[in-house]
PDB file of C-alpha atoms in Angstrom:
ATOM      1  CA  LYS N   1     265.739 147.215 143.104  1.00  0.00           C
ATOM      2  CA  ALA N   2     263.701 149.854 142.251  1.00  0.00           C
ATOM      3  CA  GLY N   3     262.613 150.620 138.723  1.00  0.00           C
ATOM      4  CA  VAL N   4     262.989 153.975 136.633  1.00  0.00           C
ATOM      5  CA  THR N   5     260.982 156.740 138.108  1.00  0.00           C
ATOM      6  CA  GLN N   6     259.670 160.024 136.233  1.00  0.00           C
ATOM      7  CA  THR N   7     258.193 163.115 137.987  1.00  0.00           C
ATOM      8  CA  PRO N   8     255.755 164.459 137.284  1.00  0.00           C
ATOM      9  CA  ARG N   9     253.481 161.887 136.048  1.00  0.00           C
ATOM     10  CA  TYR N  10     251.069 164.225 134.612  1.00  0.00           C
ATOM     11  CA  LEU N  11     251.299 168.012 133.459  1.00  0.00           C
ATOM     12  CA  ILE N  12     249.275 170.762 131.783  1.00  0.00           C
ATOM     13  CA  LYS N  13     250.975 173.608 129.992  1.00  0.00           C
ATOM     14  CA  THR N  14     250.106 176.344 127.452  1.00  0.00           C
ATOM     15  CA  ARG N  15     251.418 176.982 124.210  1.00  0.00           C
ATOM     16  CA  GLY N  16     254.727 178.832 124.355  1.00  0.00           C
ATOM     17  CA  GLN N  17     255.501 177.431 127.828  1.00  0.00           C
ATOM     18  CA  GLN N  18     258.624 175.667 128.604  1.00  0.00           C
ATOM     19  CA  VAL N  19     258.550 172.317 130.825  1.00  0.00           C
ATOM     20  CA  THR N  20     261.231 170.031 132.462  1.00  0.00           C
ATOM     21  CA  LEU N  21     260.544 166.617 133.178  1.00  0.00           C
ATOM     22  CA  SER N  22     262.674 164.116 135.309  1.00  0.00           C
ATOM     23  CA  CYS N  23     263.796 160.522 135.071  1.00  0.00           C
ATOM     24  CA  SER N  24     265.925 158.474 137.939  1.00  0.00           C
ATOM     25  CA  PRO N  25     267.351 155.455 136.224  1.00  0.00           C
ATOM     26  CA  ILE N  26     267.646 152.304 138.278  1.00  0.00           C
ATOM     27  CA  SER N  27     270.527 151.837 140.419  1.00  0.00           C
ATOM     28  CA  GLY N  28     273.628 151.203 138.271  1.00  0.00           C
ATOM     29  CA  HIS N  29     272.491 152.322 135.037  1.00  0.00           C
ATOM     30  CA  ARG N  30     274.329 155.205 133.554  1.00  0.00           C
ATOM     31  CA  SER N  31     272.511 155.494 130.146  1.00  0.00           C
ATOM     32  CA  VAL N  32     269.542 157.330 129.677  1.00  0.00           C
ATOM     33  CA  SER N  33     267.330 157.620 126.894  1.00  0.00           C
ATOM     34  CA  TRP N  34     264.019 159.787 126.125  1.00  0.00           C
ATOM     35  CA  TYR N  35     261.506 158.703 123.684  1.00  0.00           C
ATOM     36  CA  GLN N  36     258.081 160.520 122.661  1.00  0.00           C
ATOM     37  CA  GLN N  37     255.105 158.464 122.335  1.00  0.00           C
ATOM     38  CA  THR N  38     252.237 159.745 120.373  1.00  0.00           C
ATOM     39  CA  PRO N  39     248.943 157.845 118.803  1.00  0.00           C
ATOM     40  CA  GLY N  40     250.436 159.364 115.259  1.00  0.00           C
ATOM     41  CA  GLN N  41     253.700 158.881 115.137  1.00  0.00           C
ATOM     42  CA  GLY N  42     254.420 156.326 117.740  1.00  0.00           C
ATOM     43  CA  LEU N  43     257.718 155.837 119.775  1.00  0.00           C
ATOM     44  CA  GLN N  44     259.891 157.841 118.790  1.00  0.00           C
ATOM     45  CA  PHE N  45     263.807 158.365 119.888  1.00  0.00           C
ATOM     46  CA  LEU N  46     264.797 161.620 121.579  1.00  0.00           C
ATOM     47  CA  PHE N  47     267.982 161.391 122.803  1.00  0.00           C
ATOM     48  CA  GLU N  48     270.517 159.281 125.015  1.00  0.00           C
ATOM     49  CA  TYR N  49     272.557 160.432 127.676  1.00  0.00           C
ATOM     50  CA  PHE N  50     275.621 158.348 129.125  1.00  0.00           C
ATOM     51  CA  SER N  51     278.059 159.563 131.474  1.00  0.00           C
ATOM     52  CA  GLU N  52     276.503 163.184 131.483  1.00  0.00           C
ATOM     53  CA  THR N  53     277.107 163.540 127.840  1.00  0.00           C
ATOM     54  CA  GLN N  54     274.214 163.368 125.016  1.00  0.00           C
ATOM     55  CA  ARG N  55     275.636 160.560 122.704  1.00  0.00           C
ATOM     56  CA  ASN N  56     272.988 160.132 120.218  1.00  0.00           C
ATOM     57  CA  LYS N  57     270.191 162.254 119.161  1.00  0.00           C
ATOM     58  CA  GLY N  58     266.706 161.731 117.194  1.00  0.00           C
ATOM     59  CA  ASN N  59     265.169 163.909 114.532  1.00  0.00           C
ATOM     60  CA  PHE N  60     263.652 166.443 117.042  1.00  0.00           C
ATOM     61  CA  PRO N  61     264.021 170.588 116.798  1.00  0.00           C
ATOM     62  CA  GLY N  62     266.358 172.421 119.283  1.00  0.00           C
ATOM     63  CA  ARG N  63     263.463 173.050 121.530  1.00  0.00           C
ATOM     64  CA  PHE N  64     264.241 169.430 122.768  1.00  0.00           C
ATOM     65  CA  SER N  65     267.190 169.367 125.058  1.00  0.00           C
ATOM     66  CA  GLY N  66     268.272 167.329 128.140  1.00  0.00           C
ATOM     67  CA  ARG N  67     270.953 166.986 130.488  1.00  0.00           C
ATOM     68  CA  GLN N  68     272.089 164.259 132.637  1.00  0.00           C
ATOM     69  CA  PHE N  69     273.520 164.429 136.289  1.00  0.00           C
ATOM     70  CA  SER N  70     276.540 163.015 137.805  1.00  0.00           C
ATOM     71  CA  ASN N  71     274.088 160.569 139.392  1.00  0.00           C
ATOM     72  CA  SER N  72     272.981 159.641 136.196  1.00  0.00           C
ATOM     73  CA  ARG N  73     269.581 161.172 136.740  1.00  0.00           C
ATOM     74  CA  SER N  74     268.391 162.935 133.691  1.00  0.00           C
ATOM     75  CA  GLU N  75     266.264 165.860 132.876  1.00  0.00           C
ATOM     76  CA  MET N  76     264.667 166.677 129.596  1.00  0.00           C
ATOM     77  CA  ASN N  77     263.615 170.077 128.750  1.00  0.00           C
ATOM     78  CA  VAL N  78     260.948 171.740 126.178  1.00  0.00           C
ATOM     79  CA  SER N  79     260.893 175.325 125.186  1.00  0.00           C
ATOM     80  CA  THR N  80     258.232 177.270 123.213  1.00  0.00           C
ATOM     81  CA  LEU N  81     255.483 174.532 123.653  1.00  0.00           C
ATOM     82  CA  GLU N  82     253.324 173.559 120.783  1.00  0.00           C
ATOM     83  CA  LEU N  83     250.051 171.811 120.571  1.00  0.00           C
ATOM     84  CA  GLY N  84     251.835 169.063 118.720  1.00  0.00           C
ATOM     85  CA  ASP N  85     254.461 168.374 121.607  1.00  0.00           C
ATOM     86  CA  SER N  86     251.068 166.838 123.692  1.00  0.00           C
ATOM     87  CA  ALA N  87     252.496 163.187 124.192  1.00  0.00           C
ATOM     88  CA  LEU N  88     253.673 160.907 126.740  1.00  0.00           C
ATOM     89  CA  TYR N  89     257.348 161.169 127.231  1.00  0.00           C
ATOM     90  CA  LEU N  90     258.995 158.132 128.133  1.00  0.00           C
ATOM     91  CA  CYS N  91     262.542 157.659 129.951  1.00  0.00           C
ATOM     92  CA  ALA N  92     264.609 154.414 129.435  1.00  0.00           C
ATOM     93  CA  SER N  93     267.331 153.344 131.464  1.00  0.00           C
ATOM     94  CA  SER N  94     269.989 150.118 130.265  1.00  0.00           C
ATOM     95  CA  LEU N  95     273.318 149.259 131.226  1.00  0.00           C
ATOM     96  CA  ARG N  96     275.722 150.653 128.584  1.00  0.00           C
ATOM     97  CA  VAL N  97     278.441 148.037 127.319  1.00  0.00           C
ATOM     98  CA  ALA N  98     281.657 149.789 125.871  1.00  0.00           C
ATOM     99  CA  GLY N  99     281.292 149.071 121.921  1.00  0.00           C
ATOM    100  CA  GLY N 100     278.323 146.844 122.567  1.00  0.00           C
ATOM    101  CA  MET N 101     275.064 146.582 120.828  1.00  0.00           C
ATOM    102  CA  TYR N 102     271.810 148.124 122.593  1.00  0.00           C
ATOM    103  CA  ASN N 103     271.010 146.639 125.522  1.00  0.00           C
ATOM    104  CA  GLU N 104     267.550 146.164 127.111  1.00  0.00           C
ATOM    105  CA  GLN N 105     265.684 149.329 127.887  1.00  0.00           C
ATOM    106  CA  PHE N 106     263.774 149.479 131.048  1.00  0.00           C
ATOM    107  CA  PHE N 107     261.040 152.000 130.851  1.00  0.00           C
ATOM    108  CA  GLY N 108     259.793 154.401 133.519  1.00  0.00           C
ATOM    109  CA  PRO N 109     255.715 155.214 133.804  1.00  0.00           C
ATOM    110  CA  GLY N 110     256.388 158.225 131.644  1.00  0.00           C
ATOM    111  CA  THR N 111     254.875 161.857 131.961  1.00  0.00           C
ATOM    112  CA  ARG N 112     251.958 162.740 129.937  1.00  0.00           C
ATOM    113  CA  LEU N 113     252.504 166.095 128.762  1.00  0.00           C
ATOM    114  CA  THR N 114     249.322 168.053 127.627  1.00  0.00           C
ATOM    115  CA  VAL N 115     249.475 171.237 125.891  1.00  0.00           C
ATOM    116  CA  LEU N 116     246.530 173.696 125.576  1.00  0.00           C
TER     117      LEU N 116
ATOM    118  CA  GLY O   1     267.879 156.199 109.273  1.00  0.00           C
ATOM    119  CA  GLN O   2     266.609 152.946 109.428  1.00  0.00           C
ATOM    120  CA  GLN O   3     262.876 152.311 109.475  1.00  0.00           C
ATOM    121  CA  VAL O   4     261.324 149.191 110.401  1.00  0.00           C
ATOM    122  CA  MET O   5     257.659 148.111 109.090  1.00  0.00           C
ATOM    123  CA  GLN O   6     255.202 146.582 111.606  1.00  0.00           C
ATOM    124  CA  ILE O   7     252.052 144.597 110.690  1.00  0.00           C
ATOM    125  CA  PRO O   8     249.435 144.265 111.128  1.00  0.00           C
ATOM    126  CA  GLN O   9     248.674 147.213 113.100  1.00  0.00           C
ATOM    127  CA  TYR O  10     245.724 146.098 114.788  1.00  0.00           C
ATOM    128  CA  GLN O  11     244.613 142.324 115.475  1.00  0.00           C
ATOM    129  CA  HIS O  12     241.131 141.134 117.136  1.00  0.00           C
ATOM    130  CA  VAL O  13     241.171 137.077 118.270  1.00  0.00           C
ATOM    131  CA  GLN O  14     239.129 134.755 120.078  1.00  0.00           C
ATOM    132  CA  GLU O  15     241.029 133.796 123.372  1.00  0.00           C
ATOM    133  CA  GLY O  16     242.343 130.656 122.836  1.00  0.00           C
ATOM    134  CA  GLU O  17     243.477 131.204 119.034  1.00  0.00           C
ATOM    135  CA  ASP O  18     246.848 132.099 117.874  1.00  0.00           C
ATOM    136  CA  PHE O  19     248.632 135.569 116.890  1.00  0.00           C
ATOM    137  CA  THR O  20     251.271 136.797 115.138  1.00  0.00           C
ATOM    138  CA  THR O  21     252.839 140.168 114.183  1.00  0.00           C
ATOM    139  CA  TYR O  22     255.784 140.722 111.610  1.00  0.00           C
ATOM    140  CA  CYS O  23     258.572 143.242 111.422  1.00  0.00           C
ATOM    141  CA  ASN O  24     260.390 143.936 108.507  1.00  0.00           C
ATOM    142  CA  SER O  25     263.473 146.076 107.441  1.00  0.00           C
ATOM    143  CA  SER O  26     265.110 146.684 103.925  1.00  0.00           C
ATOM    144  CA  THR O  27     268.346 146.442 105.558  1.00  0.00           C
ATOM    145  CA  THR O  28     270.375 143.688 107.291  1.00  0.00           C
ATOM    146  CA  LEU O  29     269.857 144.091 111.257  1.00  0.00           C
ATOM    147  CA  SER O  30     272.627 143.604 113.755  1.00  0.00           C
ATOM    148  CA  ASN O  31     269.495 142.539 116.479  1.00  0.00           C
ATOM    149  CA  ILE O  32     266.122 143.211 117.340  1.00  0.00           C
ATOM    150  CA  GLN O  33     264.141 143.452 120.455  1.00  0.00           C
ATOM    151  CA  TRP O  34     260.461 143.135 121.214  1.00  0.00           C
ATOM    152  CA  TYR O  35     258.507 145.002 124.090  1.00  0.00           C
ATOM    153  CA  LYS O  36     254.959 144.664 125.104  1.00  0.00           C
ATOM    154  CA  GLN O  37     252.938 147.682 126.640  1.00  0.00           C
ATOM    155  CA  ARG O  38     249.800 146.957 128.228  1.00  0.00           C
ATOM    156  CA  PRO O  39     247.055 149.768 128.062  1.00  0.00           C
ATOM    157  CA  GLY O  40     247.911 152.951 130.175  1.00  0.00           C
ATOM    158  CA  GLY O  41     251.189 151.378 131.070  1.00  0.00           C
ATOM    159  CA  HIS O  42     255.083 151.668 129.665  1.00  0.00           C
ATOM    160  CA  PRO O  43     256.989 149.403 127.069  1.00  0.00           C
ATOM    161  CA  VAL O  44     258.357 145.937 129.087  1.00  0.00           C
ATOM    162  CA  PHE O  45     261.354 144.613 127.089  1.00  0.00           C
ATOM    163  CA  LEU O  46     260.338 140.923 126.024  1.00  0.00           C
ATOM    164  CA  ILE O  47     263.789 139.783 124.093  1.00  0.00           C
ATOM    165  CA  GLN O  48     266.574 140.342 122.165  1.00  0.00           C
ATOM    166  CA  LEU O  49     267.185 138.343 119.162  1.00  0.00           C
ATOM    167  CA  VAL O  50     271.074 138.631 117.478  1.00  0.00           C
ATOM    168  CA  LYS O  51     271.762 135.477 115.502  1.00  0.00           C
ATOM    169  CA  SER O  52     270.675 135.071 111.945  1.00  0.00           C
ATOM    170  CA  GLY O  53     267.643 131.971 112.357  1.00  0.00           C
ATOM    171  CA  GLU O  54     267.752 132.601 116.104  1.00  0.00           C
ATOM    172  CA  VAL O  55     264.039 130.929 117.371  1.00  0.00           C
ATOM    173  CA  LYS O  56     263.490 131.691 121.217  1.00  0.00           C
ATOM    174  CA  LYS O  57     260.812 130.321 123.474  1.00  0.00           C
ATOM    175  CA  GLN O  58     259.167 132.074 126.432  1.00  0.00           C
ATOM    176  CA  LYS O  59     255.934 129.928 127.482  1.00  0.00           C
ATOM    177  CA  ARG O  60     253.291 130.784 124.748  1.00  0.00           C
ATOM    178  CA  LEU O  61     255.557 132.973 122.893  1.00  0.00           C
ATOM    179  CA  THR O  62     257.785 132.044 119.970  1.00  0.00           C
ATOM    180  CA  PHE O  63     260.488 134.757 118.615  1.00  0.00           C
ATOM    181  CA  GLN O  64     262.137 134.315 115.468  1.00  0.00           C
ATOM    182  CA  PHE O  65     265.038 136.383 113.741  1.00  0.00           C
ATOM    183  CA  GLY O  66     264.987 135.678 109.781  1.00  0.00           C
ATOM    184  CA  GLU O  67     268.114 134.074 108.195  1.00  0.00           C
ATOM    185  CA  ALA O  68     268.775 137.130 106.588  1.00  0.00           C
ATOM    186  CA  LYS O  69     268.464 138.973 109.636  1.00  0.00           C
ATOM    187  CA  LYS O  70     266.016 141.657 107.803  1.00  0.00           C
ATOM    188  CA  ASN O  71     262.608 140.541 109.535  1.00  0.00           C
ATOM    189  CA  SER O  72     261.487 138.832 112.723  1.00  0.00           C
ATOM    190  CA  SER O  73     257.863 137.635 114.091  1.00  0.00           C
ATOM    191  CA  LEU O  74     256.516 136.996 117.627  1.00  0.00           C
ATOM    192  CA  HIS O  75     253.785 134.310 118.061  1.00  0.00           C
ATOM    193  CA  ILE O  76     251.558 133.615 120.499  1.00  0.00           C
ATOM    194  CA  THR O  77     250.172 130.515 120.718  1.00  0.00           C
ATOM    195  CA  ALA O  78     246.355 129.765 122.253  1.00  0.00           C
ATOM    196  CA  THR O  79     246.193 133.798 123.590  1.00  0.00           C
ATOM    197  CA  GLN O  80     244.935 134.610 126.936  1.00  0.00           C
ATOM    198  CA  THR O  81     243.316 138.093 128.156  1.00  0.00           C
ATOM    199  CA  THR O  82     246.618 138.902 129.959  1.00  0.00           C
ATOM    200  CA  ASP O  83     248.237 139.034 126.232  1.00  0.00           C
ATOM    201  CA  VAL O  84     246.547 142.396 125.413  1.00  0.00           C
ATOM    202  CA  GLY O  85     248.372 145.277 124.759  1.00  0.00           C
ATOM    203  CA  THR O  86     250.649 146.709 121.921  1.00  0.00           C
ATOM    204  CA  TYR O  87     253.546 144.840 120.973  1.00  0.00           C
ATOM    205  CA  PHE O  88     256.608 146.613 119.720  1.00  0.00           C
ATOM    206  CA  CYS O  89     259.582 145.868 117.737  1.00  0.00           C
ATOM    207  CA  ALA O  90     262.675 147.765 118.016  1.00  0.00           C
ATOM    208  CA  ILE O  91     265.917 148.057 115.742  1.00  0.00           C
ATOM    209  CA  SER O  92     269.230 149.199 116.249  1.00  0.00           C
ATOM    210  CA  SER O  93     272.085 148.900 113.667  1.00  0.00           C
ATOM    211  CA  GLY O  94     276.066 149.286 113.484  1.00  0.00           C
ATOM    212  CA  SER O  95     277.304 152.169 115.923  1.00  0.00           C
ATOM    213  CA  ALA O  96     274.052 154.121 115.662  1.00  0.00           C
ATOM    214  CA  ARG O  97     273.081 153.510 119.310  1.00  0.00           C
ATOM    215  CA  GLN O  98     269.309 154.774 119.469  1.00  0.00           C
ATOM    216  CA  LEU O  99     266.415 152.254 119.094  1.00  0.00           C
ATOM    217  CA  THR O 100     263.759 152.792 116.186  1.00  0.00           C
ATOM    218  CA  PHE O 101     260.573 151.323 116.870  1.00  0.00           C
ATOM    219  CA  GLY O 102     257.947 149.557 114.874  1.00  0.00           C
ATOM    220  CA  SER O 103     254.469 151.718 114.468  1.00  0.00           C
ATOM    221  CA  GLY O 104     253.487 148.256 116.894  1.00  0.00           C
ATOM    222  CA  THR O 105     250.392 145.861 116.607  1.00  0.00           C
ATOM    223  CA  GLN O 106     247.759 146.365 119.007  1.00  0.00           C
ATOM    224  CA  LEU O 107     246.145 143.299 120.220  1.00  0.00           C
ATOM    225  CA  THR O 108     242.844 142.464 121.404  1.00  0.00           C
ATOM    226  CA  VAL O 109     241.565 139.193 122.924  1.00  0.00           C
ATOM    227  CA  LEU O 110     238.076 138.798 123.169  1.00  0.00           C
ATOM    228  CA  PRO O 111     237.061 136.111 125.722  1.00  0.00           C
TER     229      PRO O 111
END
């Protein structure tokens, strides 16, 4: 079974630009979560999508948004980039059990975003 | 939201020595997960603990969930260079369907 894939793997942008990152979950996984990882703040939850709907959102500004398609693939968008947005953006997919606890997350390799 | 404190932040050990990392919460947890991230890699799920006082073993790794479900530990016996990486605990609670990660413990194993 193929793992979680993320594209692109590396990205360099300048302040004020916007960026779109893509994530393809493991086949059969309908839940996709996004995380930001930085040396200073660690791993922080951005949002979770399930059945094309955002189910949970972390404490990030509205510049961070996402969406999920009918095939469970997900994209996240960051508008008006700031220097502090430089980070590794990780996508994770999981089997979501209705009413159940959080299942194990299968992480992709991440997209390394550098904002200059 | 919920927070979890993880200690130590860094640990250097000689190969063959033991290693332990701890996670503590001020509130009762419904479950706790552990992940390992190798340098330059992404987090990989190790285990999930659910029951009070639960102890699970994976070869040289022993995971424990406290009786009060407020703390957890990961213990590695006789470390090897392949154990190098950052170990994270992650919590979710109640209906909150999001994982909150600890700050991680970066393990260095000296040959």
